[in-house]
Amino acid sequence: MRSLLTAASISVAFSLFLTPVFLRLFRRWGWGQVIRTPEAIENPSHAEKRGTVTMGGTIFIAGTIVGYLVGCFVGGNPPTISGLLVLWMMLGFGVVGFIDDYMKVRRQRSLGLSGWRKIAGQVIVTVPFAVVALNFPNVLNQTPASAQISIFRDLPLLSFMLLPAVIGWALYLAWVSFIGVAWSNSTNVTDGLDGLAAGCGVFVVGAYSLLAFWQFNQSCTSNAIDPTVLSACYPTPNPFDLAIISASFVGALVGFLWWNAPKAEIFMGDVGSMAIGGVIASLSVLTRTEILAVLLAGVYIIGPGSVIVQLTYFKLTRGKRLFLQSPFHHHLEMRGWQEVKIVVRYWIIAGMLAVTGIGLFYAEWLSRT
């Protein structure tokens, strides 16, 4: 427990107190937000944000790493392969987002990496994650991830390795890559209003910290587990380490949110939004809750879902629009909703979905006891 609390505290302090230092550095380097002219015309409030310091995601990424490492060693819990895999996804997706942000800032245009180049970068990060996660077994021959699709835990009948080896590996890598690309782009699309993506991330990753800690308390390798509930235990390797890295990330987001809440003094940029997606994707795979993540992190599906609906409706009706603007949070802006109202209500939705997901997770455990 000391590791978990220390990691969260250090991360909060890092983001909260060092963000002003980074702000001065980023201003000196000219890292200002670029706003598209059409966007500024459609949403005049966005024109006011032009020049706001961006790429703030680098702050909570650094805060997470510092908090996690300090928490691990203070509590005598050295980093495990599972925790390092989460860091890999966070850093890797963050680098892809950083390249995109830097291209925009340097060119002073809102066009960075093309969509397919972003996806290529995300796949390049995800494939090594998937390969490593299915290797390096512990003393009980448990690997960080499994080749099975999971909801609350692995579904044995839905294993990629029931197929011939080459086909099974190909489908497994495609599945994990889909998860990584989907969550990274979902969080990226959701980022668009001050504090929206960061605040939602606190609820979602916070839920994963609770979930991982519960798996730790109900681990099949725990000496304290009640033999009567052995059928409900979790074979997830390193769940406490996953709880530590999750708590560290939440702490870093909370500290960053102090400066990112409306009216934001700094934006997270794609480096931050993609890093959030990387953390959610990796946690869903490593905690064996890939399908449950659709509920736990459902708030991040609203944005890309509205974009898909908008494009489909536009094509079917030959030019008509269902929303005034997509993603959906911009439609609400166009309808006259204040930015703060939209952000807070998204936070409420994120909290409700996260609590519902945790409730279902617990109910599944109860059904096995």
Coordinates of N, CA and C in Angstrom, one line a residue, residues 163-334:
L163 N -5.9 -21.9 -32.7 CA -5.6 -22.0 -34.1 C -4.2 -22.4 -34.4
P164 N -3.9 -22.7 -35.6 CA -2.5 -23.0 -36.0 C -1.6 -21.8 -35.6
A165 N -0.3 -22.1 -35.2 CA 0.5 -21.1 -34.5 C 0.6 -19.8 -35.3
V166 N 0.9 -19.9 -36.6 CA 1.1 -18.6 -37.4 C -0.2 -17.8 -37.5
I167 N -1.3 -18.5 -37.7 CA -2.6 -17.8 -37.8 C -2.9 -17.2 -36.4
G168 N -2.7 -18.0 -35.4 CA -3.0 -17.6 -34.0 C -2.2 -16.3 -33.6
W169 N -0.9 -16.3 -33.9 CA -0.1 -15.2 -33.6 C -0.5 -14.0 -34.4
A170 N -0.8 -14.2 -35.7 CA -1.2 -13.0 -36.5 C -2.5 -12.4 -36.0
L171 N -3.5 -13.2 -35.6 CA -4.7 -12.7 -35.1 C -4.6 -12.1 -33.8
Y172 N -3.7 -12.6 -32.9 CA -3.5 -12.0 -31.6 C -2.8 -10.6 -31.8
L173 N -1.8 -10.5 -32.6 CA -1.2 -9.2 -32.9 C -2.1 -8.2 -33.5
A174 N -3.0 -8.7 -34.4 CA -4.0 -7.8 -35.0 C -5.0 -7.3 -33.9
W175 N -5.4 -8.2 -33.0 CA -6.3 -7.9 -31.9 C -5.8 -6.8 -31.0
V176 N -4.5 -7.1 -30.5 CA -3.9 -6.1 -29.6 C -3.6 -4.8 -30.3
S177 N -3.2 -4.9 -31.5 CA -3.0 -3.6 -32.3 C -4.3 -2.8 -32.5
F178 N -5.4 -3.5 -32.7 CA -6.7 -2.9 -32.8 C -7.0 -2.2 -31.5
I179 N -6.8 -2.9 -30.4 CA -7.1 -2.3 -29.1 C -6.3 -1.0 -28.9
G180 N -5.0 -1.1 -29.2 CA -4.1 0.1 -29.0 C -4.5 1.2 -29.9
V181 N -4.7 1.0 -31.2 CA -5.0 2.0 -32.1 C -6.4 2.6 -31.8
A182 N -7.4 1.8 -31.4 CA -8.7 2.3 -31.1 C -8.7 3.2 -29.9
W183 N -8.1 2.8 -28.8 CA -8.1 3.6 -27.6 C -7.3 4.9 -27.8
S184 N -6.2 4.8 -28.5 CA -5.3 6.0 -28.7 C -6.1 7.0 -29.5
N185 N -6.7 6.6 -30.6 CA -7.4 7.6 -31.4 C -8.7 8.0 -30.7
S186 N -9.3 7.2 -29.9 CA -10.5 7.6 -29.2 C -10.2 8.7 -28.2
T187 N -9.2 8.6 -27.4 CA -8.8 9.6 -26.5 C -8.3 10.9 -27.2
N188 N -7.7 10.7 -28.3 CA -7.2 11.8 -29.1 C -8.4 12.7 -29.6
V189 N -9.4 12.0 -30.1 CA -10.6 12.7 -30.6 C -11.4 13.4 -29.5
T190 N -11.4 12.8 -28.3 CA -12.1 13.3 -27.2 C -11.4 14.6 -26.7
D191 N -10.1 14.7 -26.8 CA -9.4 15.9 -26.4 C -9.8 17.1 -27.3
G192 N -10.4 18.1 -26.8 CA -10.8 19.2 -27.6 C -11.3 20.4 -26.8
L193 N -11.6 20.1 -25.5 CA -12.0 21.1 -24.6 C -11.2 21.1 -23.3
D194 N -11.0 22.2 -22.7 CA -10.1 22.3 -21.5 C -10.5 21.4 -20.4
G195 N -9.6 20.5 -20.1 CA -9.9 19.5 -19.0 C -10.7 18.3 -19.3
L196 N -11.2 18.2 -20.6 CA -12.1 17.1 -20.9 C -11.4 15.8 -20.9
A197 N -10.4 15.6 -21.6 CA -9.7 14.3 -21.7 C -9.0 13.9 -20.4
A198 N -8.4 14.9 -19.8 CA -7.6 14.7 -18.5 C -8.6 14.3 -17.4
G199 N -9.7 15.0 -17.3 CA -10.6 14.7 -16.2 C -11.2 13.4 -16.3
C200 N -11.6 13.0 -17.6 CA -12.2 11.7 -17.8 C -11.2 10.6 -17.5
G201 N -9.9 10.9 -17.9 CA -8.8 9.9 -17.6 C -8.6 9.6 -16.2
V202 N -8.9 10.6 -15.3 CA -8.8 10.4 -13.8 C -9.8 9.3 -13.4
F203 N -11.0 9.4 -13.9 CA -12.0 8.4 -13.5 C -11.7 7.0 -14.1
V204 N -11.3 7.0 -15.4 CA -11.1 5.7 -16.1 C -9.9 5.0 -15.5
V205 N -8.8 5.6 -15.5 CA -7.5 5.0 -15.0 C -7.6 4.7 -13.5
G206 N -8.4 5.6 -12.8 CA -8.6 5.4 -11.3 C -9.4 4.1 -11.1
A207 N -10.4 3.9 -12.0 CA -11.1 2.6 -11.9 C -10.2 1.4 -12.1
Y208 N -9.3 1.6 -13.0 CA -8.3 0.5 -13.3 C -7.4 0.2 -12.1
S209 N -7.1 1.3 -11.4 CA -6.2 1.1 -10.2 C -7.0 0.3 -9.2
L210 N -8.2 0.6 -9.0 CA -9.1 -0.1 -8.0 C -9.2 -1.6 -8.5
L211 N -9.5 -1.8 -9.7 CA -9.6 -3.1 -10.3 C -8.4 -4.0 -10.1
A212 N -7.2 -3.4 -10.4 CA -6.0 -4.1 -10.3 C -5.7 -4.4 -8.8
F213 N -6.0 -3.5 -8.0 CA -5.8 -3.7 -6.5 C -6.7 -4.8 -6.0
W214 N -7.9 -4.9 -6.5 CA -8.8 -6.0 -6.1 C -8.3 -7.3 -6.6
Q215 N -7.7 -7.3 -7.8 CA -7.1 -8.6 -8.4 C -6.0 -9.0 -7.5
F216 N -5.2 -8.0 -7.0 CA -4.1 -8.3 -6.1 C -4.6 -9.0 -4.8
N217 N -5.6 -8.4 -4.2 CA -6.2 -9.0 -3.0 C -6.8 -10.4 -3.2
Q218 N -7.2 -10.6 -4.5 CA -7.9 -11.9 -4.8 C -7.0 -12.7 -5.7
S219 N -5.7 -12.5 -5.6 CA -4.8 -13.2 -6.5 C -4.8 -14.7 -6.2
C220 N -4.7 -15.6 -7.2 CA -4.6 -17.0 -6.9 C -3.3 -17.4 -6.2
T221 N -2.3 -16.5 -6.2 CA -1.0 -16.8 -5.5 C -1.0 -16.2 -4.1
S222 N -2.0 -15.5 -3.7 CA -2.1 -14.9 -2.4 C -2.2 -15.9 -1.3
N223 N -1.4 -15.8 -0.2 CA -1.4 -16.7 0.9 C -2.6 -16.4 1.8
A224 N -3.2 -15.2 1.6 CA -4.3 -14.8 2.5 C -5.6 -15.1 1.9
I225 N -5.7 -15.6 0.7 CA -7.0 -15.8 0.1 C -7.7 -17.0 0.8
D226 N -9.0 -16.8 0.9 CA -9.9 -17.7 1.5 C -10.1 -18.9 0.6
P227 N -9.8 -20.1 1.0 CA -9.9 -21.3 0.1 C -11.3 -21.5 -0.4
T228 N -12.3 -20.9 0.2 CA -13.7 -21.1 -0.2 C -14.0 -20.3 -1.5
V229 N -13.1 -19.3 -1.8 CA -13.3 -18.4 -2.9 C -12.2 -18.6 -4.0
L230 N -11.6 -19.8 -3.9 CA -10.5 -20.0 -4.8 C -10.9 -20.0 -6.2
S231 N -12.1 -20.4 -6.5 CA -12.6 -20.5 -7.9 C -12.8 -19.1 -8.5
A232 N -12.8 -18.1 -7.6 CA -13.0 -16.7 -8.1 C -11.7 -15.9 -8.1
C233 N -10.6 -16.5 -7.8 CA -9.3 -15.8 -7.8 C -8.9 -15.4 -9.2
Y234 N -7.9 -14.5 -9.2 CA -7.4 -14.0 -10.5 C -6.0 -14.4 -10.7
P235 N -5.7 -15.1 -11.9 CA -4.4 -15.5 -12.2 C -3.5 -14.4 -12.8
T236 N -4.0 -13.1 -12.8 CA -3.3 -12.0 -13.4 C -1.9 -11.8 -12.8
P237 N -0.8 -11.8 -13.5 CA 0.5 -11.6 -13.0 C 0.7 -10.1 -12.6
N238 N 1.3 -9.9 -11.5 CA 1.8 -8.5 -11.1 C 0.6 -7.5 -11.0
P239 N -0.5 -7.9 -10.4 CA -1.6 -6.9 -10.3 C -1.3 -5.7 -9.5
F240 N -0.5 -5.9 -8.4 CA -0.2 -4.8 -7.5 C 0.6 -3.7 -8.3
D241 N 1.5 -4.2 -9.1 CA 2.3 -3.3 -9.9 C 1.5 -2.5 -10.9
L242 N 0.5 -3.1 -11.4 CA -0.5 -2.4 -12.3 C -1.3 -1.4 -11.5
A243 N -1.6 -1.7 -10.3 CA -2.3 -0.7 -9.4 C -1.4 0.5 -9.1
I244 N -0.1 0.2 -8.9 CA 0.8 1.3 -8.7 C 1.0 2.2 -9.9
I245 N 1.2 1.7 -11.1 CA 1.4 2.5 -12.2 C 0.1 3.3 -12.6
S246 N -1.1 2.6 -12.3 CA -2.3 3.3 -12.5 C -2.5 4.5 -11.6
A247 N -2.2 4.3 -10.3 CA -2.3 5.3 -9.3 C -1.3 6.5 -9.6
S248 N -0.1 6.1 -10.1 CA 0.8 7.2 -10.5 C 0.3 8.0 -11.6
F249 N -0.3 7.3 -12.6 CA -0.8 8.1 -13.8 C -2.0 9.0 -13.4
V250 N -2.9 8.5 -12.5 CA -4.0 9.3 -12.0 C -3.5 10.5 -11.3
G251 N -2.5 10.3 -10.4 CA -1.9 11.4 -9.7 C -1.3 12.5 -10.6
A252 N -0.6 12.0 -11.6 CA 0.0 13.0 -12.6 C -1.1 13.7 -13.3
L253 N -2.2 13.0 -13.7 CA -3.3 13.7 -14.4 C -4.0 14.7 -13.5
V254 N -4.2 14.4 -12.2 CA -4.8 15.3 -11.2 C -4.0 16.6 -11.1
G255 N -2.6 16.4 -10.9 CA -1.8 17.6 -10.8 C -1.8 18.5 -12.1
F256 N -1.8 17.8 -13.3 CA -1.9 18.5 -14.5 C -3.2 19.2 -14.7
L257 N -4.3 18.6 -14.3 CA -5.6 19.1 -14.4 C -5.8 20.5 -13.7
W258 N -5.0 20.7 -12.7 CA -5.0 22.0 -12.0 C -4.8 23.1 -12.9
W259 N -3.9 22.9 -13.9 CA -3.5 23.9 -14.9 C -4.2 23.8 -16.2
N260 N -4.9 22.6 -16.4 CA -5.5 22.4 -17.6 C -7.0 22.6 -17.6
A261 N -7.6 22.8 -16.4 CA -9.0 23.0 -16.2 C -9.4 24.3 -16.8
P262 N -10.7 24.5 -17.3 CA -11.1 25.8 -17.9 C -10.8 27.0 -17.0
K263 N -10.2 28.0 -17.5 CA -9.6 28.2 -18.8 C -8.2 27.7 -18.7
A264 N -7.8 26.8 -19.6 CA -6.5 26.1 -19.5 C -5.4 27.0 -19.8
E265 N -4.3 26.8 -18.9 CA -3.1 27.6 -19.1 C -2.1 26.7 -20.0
I266 N -2.4 25.5 -20.1 CA -1.6 24.6 -21.0 C -2.5 23.4 -21.5
F267 N -2.3 23.0 -22.7 CA -3.0 21.9 -23.3 C -2.1 20.7 -23.3
M268 N -2.7 19.5 -23.2 CA -1.9 18.3 -23.2 C -1.4 17.9 -24.6
G269 N -2.1 18.3 -25.7 CA -1.6 18.0 -27.0 C -1.8 16.5 -27.3
D270 N -1.5 16.2 -28.6 CA -1.6 14.7 -29.0 C -0.7 13.9 -28.1
V271 N 0.4 14.4 -27.7 CA 1.4 13.6 -26.9 C 0.7 13.2 -25.6
G272 N -0.2 14.0 -25.1 CA -0.9 13.6 -23.8 C -2.1 12.7 -24.1
S273 N -2.9 13.1 -25.1 CA -4.1 12.3 -25.3 C -3.8 10.9 -25.8
M274 N -2.8 10.8 -26.6 CA -2.4 9.4 -27.1 C -1.8 8.6 -26.0
A275 N -1.1 9.3 -25.1 CA -0.5 8.6 -23.9 C -1.6 8.0 -23.0
I276 N -2.7 8.8 -22.9 CA -3.8 8.3 -22.1 C -4.4 7.0 -22.7
G277 N -4.6 7.1 -24.1 CA -5.0 5.9 -24.8 C -4.1 4.7 -24.6
G278 N -2.8 4.9 -24.7 CA -1.9 3.8 -24.5 C -2.0 3.2 -23.1
V279 N -2.2 4.0 -22.1 CA -2.3 3.4 -20.7 C -3.6 2.6 -20.6
I280 N -4.7 3.1 -21.1 CA -6.0 2.4 -21.1 C -5.9 1.1 -21.9
A281 N -5.3 1.1 -23.1 CA -5.2 -0.1 -23.9 C -4.3 -1.1 -23.2
S282 N -3.2 -0.7 -22.6 CA -2.3 -1.7 -22.0 C -2.9 -2.3 -20.7
L283 N -3.6 -1.4 -19.9 CA -4.2 -1.9 -18.7 C -5.3 -2.9 -19.0
S284 N -6.1 -2.6 -20.1 CA -7.2 -3.5 -20.4 C -6.7 -4.9 -20.8
V285 N -5.5 -4.9 -21.5 CA -4.9 -6.2 -21.9 C -4.3 -6.9 -20.7
L286 N -3.6 -6.2 -19.9 CA -2.8 -6.8 -18.8 C -3.7 -7.2 -17.6
T287 N -4.9 -6.6 -17.5 CA -5.8 -7.0 -16.4 C -6.8 -8.0 -16.9
R288 N -6.7 -8.3 -18.2 CA -7.7 -9.3 -18.8 C -9.1 -8.7 -18.8
T289 N -9.3 -7.5 -19.1 CA -10.6 -6.9 -19.2 C -10.8 -6.1 -20.5
E290 N -10.4 -6.7 -21.6 CA -10.4 -5.9 -22.9 C -11.8 -5.5 -23.3
I291 N -12.8 -6.4 -23.1 CA -14.2 -6.0 -23.5 C -14.8 -5.1 -22.4
L292 N -14.5 -5.4 -21.2 CA -15.1 -4.5 -20.1 C -14.6 -3.1 -20.3
A293 N -13.4 -2.9 -20.9 CA -12.9 -1.5 -21.1 C -13.8 -0.7 -21.9
V294 N -14.7 -1.3 -22.7 CA -15.6 -0.5 -23.5 C -16.6 0.2 -22.6
L295 N -16.9 -0.4 -21.5 CA -17.8 0.3 -20.5 C -17.0 1.2 -19.6
L296 N -15.9 0.7 -19.0 CA -15.1 1.5 -18.1 C -14.6 2.8 -18.7
A297 N -14.2 2.7 -20.0 CA -13.7 3.9 -20.7 C -14.7 4.4 -21.8
G298 N -15.9 4.1 -21.6 CA -16.9 4.4 -22.6 C -17.1 5.8 -22.9
V299 N -16.7 6.7 -22.0 CA -16.8 8.1 -22.3 C -16.0 8.5 -23.5
Y300 N -14.9 7.8 -23.7 CA -14.0 8.1 -24.8 C -14.5 7.6 -26.1
I301 N -15.6 6.8 -26.1 CA -16.2 6.3 -27.3 C -17.2 7.3 -27.9
I302 N -17.7 8.2 -27.1 CA -18.7 9.2 -27.5 C -18.2 10.0 -28.7
G303 N -17.0 10.5 -28.6 CA -16.4 11.4 -29.6 C -16.2 10.7 -31.0
P304 N -15.4 9.6 -31.0 CA -15.2 8.9 -32.3 C -16.5 8.3 -32.8
G305 N -17.4 7.9 -31.9 CA -18.7 7.3 -32.3 C -19.5 8.4 -33.0
S306 N -19.5 9.6 -32.5 CA -20.3 10.7 -33.2 C -19.7 11.0 -34.5
V307 N -18.4 10.9 -34.7 CA -17.7 11.2 -35.9 C -18.1 10.1 -37.0
I308 N -18.1 8.9 -36.6 CA -18.5 7.8 -37.5 C -20.0 8.0 -37.9
V309 N -20.9 8.3 -36.9 CA -22.3 8.5 -37.3 C -22.5 9.7 -38.2
Q310 N -21.7 10.8 -37.9 CA -21.8 12.0 -38.8 C -21.4 11.7 -40.2
L311 N -20.3 11.0 -40.4 CA -19.8 10.6 -41.7 C -20.8 9.7 -42.5
T312 N -21.3 8.7 -41.7 CA -22.2 7.8 -42.3 C -23.5 8.5 -42.8
Y313 N -24.0 9.3 -41.9 CA -25.3 10.0 -42.2 C -25.0 11.0 -43.4
F314 N -23.9 11.6 -43.4 CA -23.5 12.6 -44.5 C -23.5 11.8 -45.8
K315 N -23.0 10.6 -45.9 CA -22.9 9.9 -47.1 C -24.3 9.4 -47.5
L316 N -25.1 8.9 -46.6 CA -26.4 8.3 -46.9 C -27.4 9.3 -47.3
T317 N -27.2 10.5 -46.8 CA -28.2 11.6 -47.1 C -27.6 12.6 -48.2
R318 N -26.5 12.2 -48.7 CA -25.8 13.0 -49.7 C -25.6 14.5 -49.3
G319 N -25.0 14.7 -48.2 CA -24.6 16.0 -47.8 C -25.3 16.6 -46.6
K320 N -26.2 15.9 -46.0 CA -26.9 16.5 -44.8 C -26.1 16.1 -43.6
R321 N -26.2 16.9 -42.5 CA -25.4 16.6 -41.3 C -26.4 16.3 -40.1
L322 N -26.0 15.3 -39.3 CA -26.8 15.0 -38.2 C -26.5 15.9 -37.0
F323 N -25.2 16.2 -36.9 CA -24.7 17.1 -35.8 C -24.2 18.4 -36.4
L324 N -24.3 19.5 -35.7 CA -23.8 20.8 -36.2 C -22.3 20.7 -36.4
Q325 N -21.6 19.9 -35.6 CA -20.2 19.7 -35.8 C -19.8 18.4 -35.0
S326 N -18.9 17.6 -35.5 CA -18.4 16.5 -34.7 C -16.9 16.7 -34.4
P327 N -16.4 16.1 -33.3 CA -17.1 15.2 -32.3 C -18.2 15.9 -31.6
F328 N -18.9 15.1 -30.8 CA -20.2 15.5 -30.2 C -20.0 16.7 -29.3
H329 N -18.9 16.8 -28.6 CA -18.7 17.9 -27.6 C -18.7 19.2 -28.4
H330 N -18.2 19.2 -29.6 CA -18.3 20.5 -30.4 C -19.7 20.8 -30.9
H331 N -20.5 19.8 -31.1 CA -21.9 20.0 -31.4 C -22.6 20.7 -30.3
L332 N -22.3 20.2 -29.1 CA -22.9 20.9 -27.9 C -22.5 22.3 -27.8
E333 N -21.2 22.6 -28.1 CA -20.7 24.0 -28.1 C -21.5 24.8 -29.1
M334 N -21.7 24.3 -30.3 CA -22.5 25.0 -31.3 C -23.9 25.2 -30.9

